[in-house]
Amino acid sequence: MAKNKTGKYLKYAIGEIILVVIGILIALSINNWNLNRKQNNAEKAFLQGIKTDLKKDKEYIDLIIQLQKPKIDVFDLLNSELPEFNNENEIAVDSLFKIYFTSQRTFYPISGSFQSAVSGNQINSYKDKVITSSLIKLYNTTYERLIDNGKISDDRWDDLSRKYSHERRIGIHENMSDSQLSELLDDMYHHFVHMRWYQNQLTDANTEIDEILEKIE
């Protein structure tokens, strides 16, 4: 009888253990499902935020390129076909210099969504490694290079605009000597070569953004 009771007790205990294990496995499964669901939702929200930020970045890059193009065209014209100063063409030449000396803009990205994911270390847990690695390269390499070169371009522009603030205010006059004109063009060229290179970088960044947006969509 004692053996029968012991056997029944063991069976009962084993059954209880199995039920507990099954319950734990079910709870773990539900917990994992819930975590995966939250993770997927967080990744979707992240990508949606990134898409919005990149589209705004692209719009701003397009604006900067559009604003720089007339400057590049003007310098190419002045550098290759600058007419002699006289009463007939002074106004036309002044208008070209005024186009070049309009204010400039440089690029600073919108990085809220990316920085939030990085600071919380969430970006390393996202499943789409192709997109996340592309974003890390864009923000940590391409954008950083653009910011650094934008500062250089701003410094060169500040030096140029300060040195020729008088000419910007009243225009170029016919009494400007050839040596003064040559110095002006040399100073403009110092700014121009970097601006043109910077614009090429902006164009490349635009292409990189388009490729990432295609992956997200």
JSON list of N, CA and C in Angstrom, two decimals, residues 57-83:
[
{"chain": "A", "resi": 57, "resn": "ASP", "atom": "N", "xyz": [16.04, 66.30, -45.19]},
{"chain": "A", "resi": 57, "resn": "ASP", "atom": "CA", "xyz": [17.45, 66.53, -45.52]},
{"chain": "A", "resi": 57, "resn": "ASP", "atom": "C", "xyz": [17.63, 66.69, -47.03]},
{"chain": "A", "resi": 58, "resn": "LYS", "atom": "N", "xyz": [16.96, 65.83, -47.77]},
{"chain": "A", "resi": 58, "resn": "LYS", "atom": "CA", "xyz": [17.08, 65.85, -49.23]},
{"chain": "A", "resi": 58, "resn": "LYS", "atom": "C", "xyz": [16.53, 67.17, -49.80]},
{"chain": "A", "resi": 59, "resn": "GLU", "atom": "N", "xyz": [15.43, 67.64, -49.25]},
{"chain": "A", "resi": 59, "resn": "GLU", "atom": "CA", "xyz": [14.86, 68.91, -49.70]},
{"chain": "A", "resi": 59, "resn": "GLU", "atom": "C", "xyz": [15.84, 70.06, -49.44]},
{"chain": "A", "resi": 60, "resn": "TYR", "atom": "N", "xyz": [16.49, 70.02, -48.28]},
{"chain": "A", "resi": 60, "resn": "TYR", "atom": "CA", "xyz": [17.42, 71.10, -47.95]},
{"chain": "A", "resi": 60, "resn": "TYR", "atom": "C", "xyz": [18.67, 71.03, -48.82]},
{"chain": "A", "resi": 61, "resn": "ILE", "atom": "N", "xyz": [19.14, 69.81, -49.07]},
{"chain": "A", "resi": 61, "resn": "ILE", "atom": "CA", "xyz": [20.30, 69.66, -49.96]},
{"chain": "A", "resi": 61, "resn": "ILE", "atom": "C", "xyz": [19.96, 70.17, -51.36]},
{"chain": "A", "resi": 62, "resn": "ASP", "atom": "N", "xyz": [18.78, 69.85, -51.85]},
{"chain": "A", "resi": 62, "resn": "ASP", "atom": "CA", "xyz": [18.35, 70.33, -53.17]},
{"chain": "A", "resi": 62, "resn": "ASP", "atom": "C", "xyz": [18.33, 71.86, -53.20]},
{"chain": "A", "resi": 63, "resn": "LEU", "atom": "N", "xyz": [17.87, 72.47, -52.10]},
{"chain": "A", "resi": 63, "resn": "LEU", "atom": "CA", "xyz": [17.82, 73.93, -52.02]},
{"chain": "A", "resi": 63, "resn": "LEU", "atom": "C", "xyz": [19.22, 74.53, -52.08]},
{"chain": "A", "resi": 64, "resn": "ILE", "atom": "N", "xyz": [20.16, 73.95, -51.33]},
{"chain": "A", "resi": 64, "resn": "ILE", "atom": "CA", "xyz": [21.52, 74.46, -51.32]},
{"chain": "A", "resi": 64, "resn": "ILE", "atom": "C", "xyz": [22.15, 74.34, -52.70]},
{"chain": "A", "resi": 65, "resn": "ILE", "atom": "N", "xyz": [21.97, 73.19, -53.34]},
{"chain": "A", "resi": 65, "resn": "ILE", "atom": "CA", "xyz": [22.50, 73.00, -54.70]},
{"chain": "A", "resi": 65, "resn": "ILE", "atom": "C", "xyz": [21.91, 74.03, -55.66]},
{"chain": "A", "resi": 66, "resn": "GLN", "atom": "N", "xyz": [20.61, 74.26, -55.52]},
{"chain": "A", "resi": 66, "resn": "GLN", "atom": "CA", "xyz": [19.93, 75.22, -56.39]},
{"chain": "A", "resi": 66, "resn": "GLN", "atom": "C", "xyz": [20.46, 76.64, -56.17]},
{"chain": "A", "resi": 67, "resn": "LEU", "atom": "N", "xyz": [20.76, 76.99, -54.91]},
{"chain": "A", "resi": 67, "resn": "LEU", "atom": "CA", "xyz": [21.27, 78.33, -54.61]},
{"chain": "A", "resi": 67, "resn": "LEU", "atom": "C", "xyz": [22.72, 78.49, -55.05]},
{"chain": "A", "resi": 68, "resn": "GLN", "atom": "N", "xyz": [23.48, 77.40, -55.05]},
{"chain": "A", "resi": 68, "resn": "GLN", "atom": "CA", "xyz": [24.89, 77.49, -55.42]},
{"chain": "A", "resi": 68, "resn": "GLN", "atom": "C", "xyz": [25.11, 77.51, -56.93]},
{"chain": "A", "resi": 69, "resn": "LYS", "atom": "N", "xyz": [24.22, 76.91, -57.67]},
{"chain": "A", "resi": 69, "resn": "LYS", "atom": "CA", "xyz": [24.43, 76.78, -59.12]},
{"chain": "A", "resi": 69, "resn": "LYS", "atom": "C", "xyz": [24.64, 78.13, -59.81]},
{"chain": "A", "resi": 70, "resn": "PRO", "atom": "N", "xyz": [23.81, 79.17, -59.52]},
{"chain": "A", "resi": 70, "resn": "PRO", "atom": "CA", "xyz": [24.06, 80.47, -60.18]},
{"chain": "A", "resi": 70, "resn": "PRO", "atom": "C", "xyz": [25.44, 81.03, -59.85]},
{"chain": "A", "resi": 71, "resn": "LYS", "atom": "N", "xyz": [25.93, 80.82, -58.62]},
{"chain": "A", "resi": 71, "resn": "LYS", "atom": "CA", "xyz": [27.25, 81.30, -58.24]},
{"chain": "A", "resi": 71, "resn": "LYS", "atom": "C", "xyz": [28.33, 80.63, -59.09]},
{"chain": "A", "resi": 72, "resn": "ILE", "atom": "N", "xyz": [28.20, 79.31, -59.26]},
{"chain": "A", "resi": 72, "resn": "ILE", "atom": "CA", "xyz": [29.16, 78.56, -60.05]},
{"chain": "A", "resi": 72, "resn": "ILE", "atom": "C", "xyz": [29.15, 79.03, -61.51]},
{"chain": "A", "resi": 73, "resn": "ASP", "atom": "N", "xyz": [27.95, 79.23, -62.05]},
{"chain": "A", "resi": 73, "resn": "ASP", "atom": "CA", "xyz": [27.82, 79.70, -63.43]},
{"chain": "A", "resi": 73, "resn": "ASP", "atom": "C", "xyz": [28.43, 81.09, -63.59]},
{"chain": "A", "resi": 74, "resn": "VAL", "atom": "N", "xyz": [28.17, 81.96, -62.60]},
{"chain": "A", "resi": 74, "resn": "VAL", "atom": "CA", "xyz": [28.68, 83.32, -62.67]},
{"chain": "A", "resi": 74, "resn": "VAL", "atom": "C", "xyz": [30.19, 83.35, -62.62]},
{"chain": "A", "resi": 75, "resn": "PHE", "atom": "N", "xyz": [30.79, 82.58, -61.71]},
{"chain": "A", "resi": 75, "resn": "PHE", "atom": "CA", "xyz": [32.24, 82.60, -61.62]},
{"chain": "A", "resi": 75, "resn": "PHE", "atom": "C", "xyz": [32.87, 82.04, -62.90]},
{"chain": "A", "resi": 76, "resn": "ASP", "atom": "N", "xyz": [32.31, 80.99, -63.44]},
{"chain": "A", "resi": 76, "resn": "ASP", "atom": "CA", "xyz": [32.83, 80.44, -64.70]},
{"chain": "A", "resi": 76, "resn": "ASP", "atom": "C", "xyz": [32.81, 81.51, -65.79]},
{"chain": "A", "resi": 77, "resn": "LEU", "atom": "N", "xyz": [31.75, 82.29, -65.82]},
{"chain": "A", "resi": 77, "resn": "LEU", "atom": "CA", "xyz": [31.63, 83.34, -66.82]},
{"chain": "A", "resi": 77, "resn": "LEU", "atom": "C", "xyz": [32.62, 84.47, -66.57]},
{"chain": "A", "resi": 78, "resn": "LEU", "atom": "N", "xyz": [32.70, 84.92, -65.31]},
{"chain": "A", "resi": 78, "resn": "LEU", "atom": "CA", "xyz": [33.62, 86.01, -64.99]},
{"chain": "A", "resi": 78, "resn": "LEU", "atom": "C", "xyz": [35.07, 85.60, -65.19]},
{"chain": "A", "resi": 79, "resn": "ASN", "atom": "N", "xyz": [35.38, 84.38, -64.87]},
{"chain": "A", "resi": 79, "resn": "ASN", "atom": "CA", "xyz": [36.76, 83.92, -64.95]},
{"chain": "A", "resi": 79, "resn": "ASN", "atom": "C", "xyz": [37.23, 83.73, -66.38]},
{"chain": "A", "resi": 80, "resn": "SER", "atom": "N", "xyz": [36.29, 83.43, -67.27]},
{"chain": "A", "resi": 80, "resn": "SER", "atom": "CA", "xyz": [36.68, 83.13, -68.65]},
{"chain": "A", "resi": 80, "resn": "SER", "atom": "C", "xyz": [36.39, 84.26, -69.63]},
{"chain": "A", "resi": 81, "resn": "GLU", "atom": "N", "xyz": [35.35, 85.05, -69.35]},
{"chain": "A", "resi": 81, "resn": "GLU", "atom": "CA", "xyz": [34.94, 86.05, -70.34]},
{"chain": "A", "resi": 81, "resn": "GLU", "atom": "C", "xyz": [34.67, 87.41, -69.74]},
{"chain": "A", "resi": 82, "resn": "LEU", "atom": "N", "xyz": [35.43, 87.77, -68.71]},
{"chain": "A", "resi": 82, "resn": "LEU", "atom": "CA", "xyz": [35.19, 89.05, -68.06]},
{"chain": "A", "resi": 82, "resn": "LEU", "atom": "C", "xyz": [35.50, 90.20, -69.02]},
{"chain": "A", "resi": 83, "resn": "PRO", "atom": "N", "xyz": [34.50, 91.01, -69.32]},
{"chain": "A", "resi": 83, "resn": "PRO", "atom": "CA", "xyz": [34.74, 92.15, -70.23]},
{"chain": "A", "resi": 83, "resn": "PRO", "atom": "C", "xyz": [35.49, 93.27, -69.52]}
]
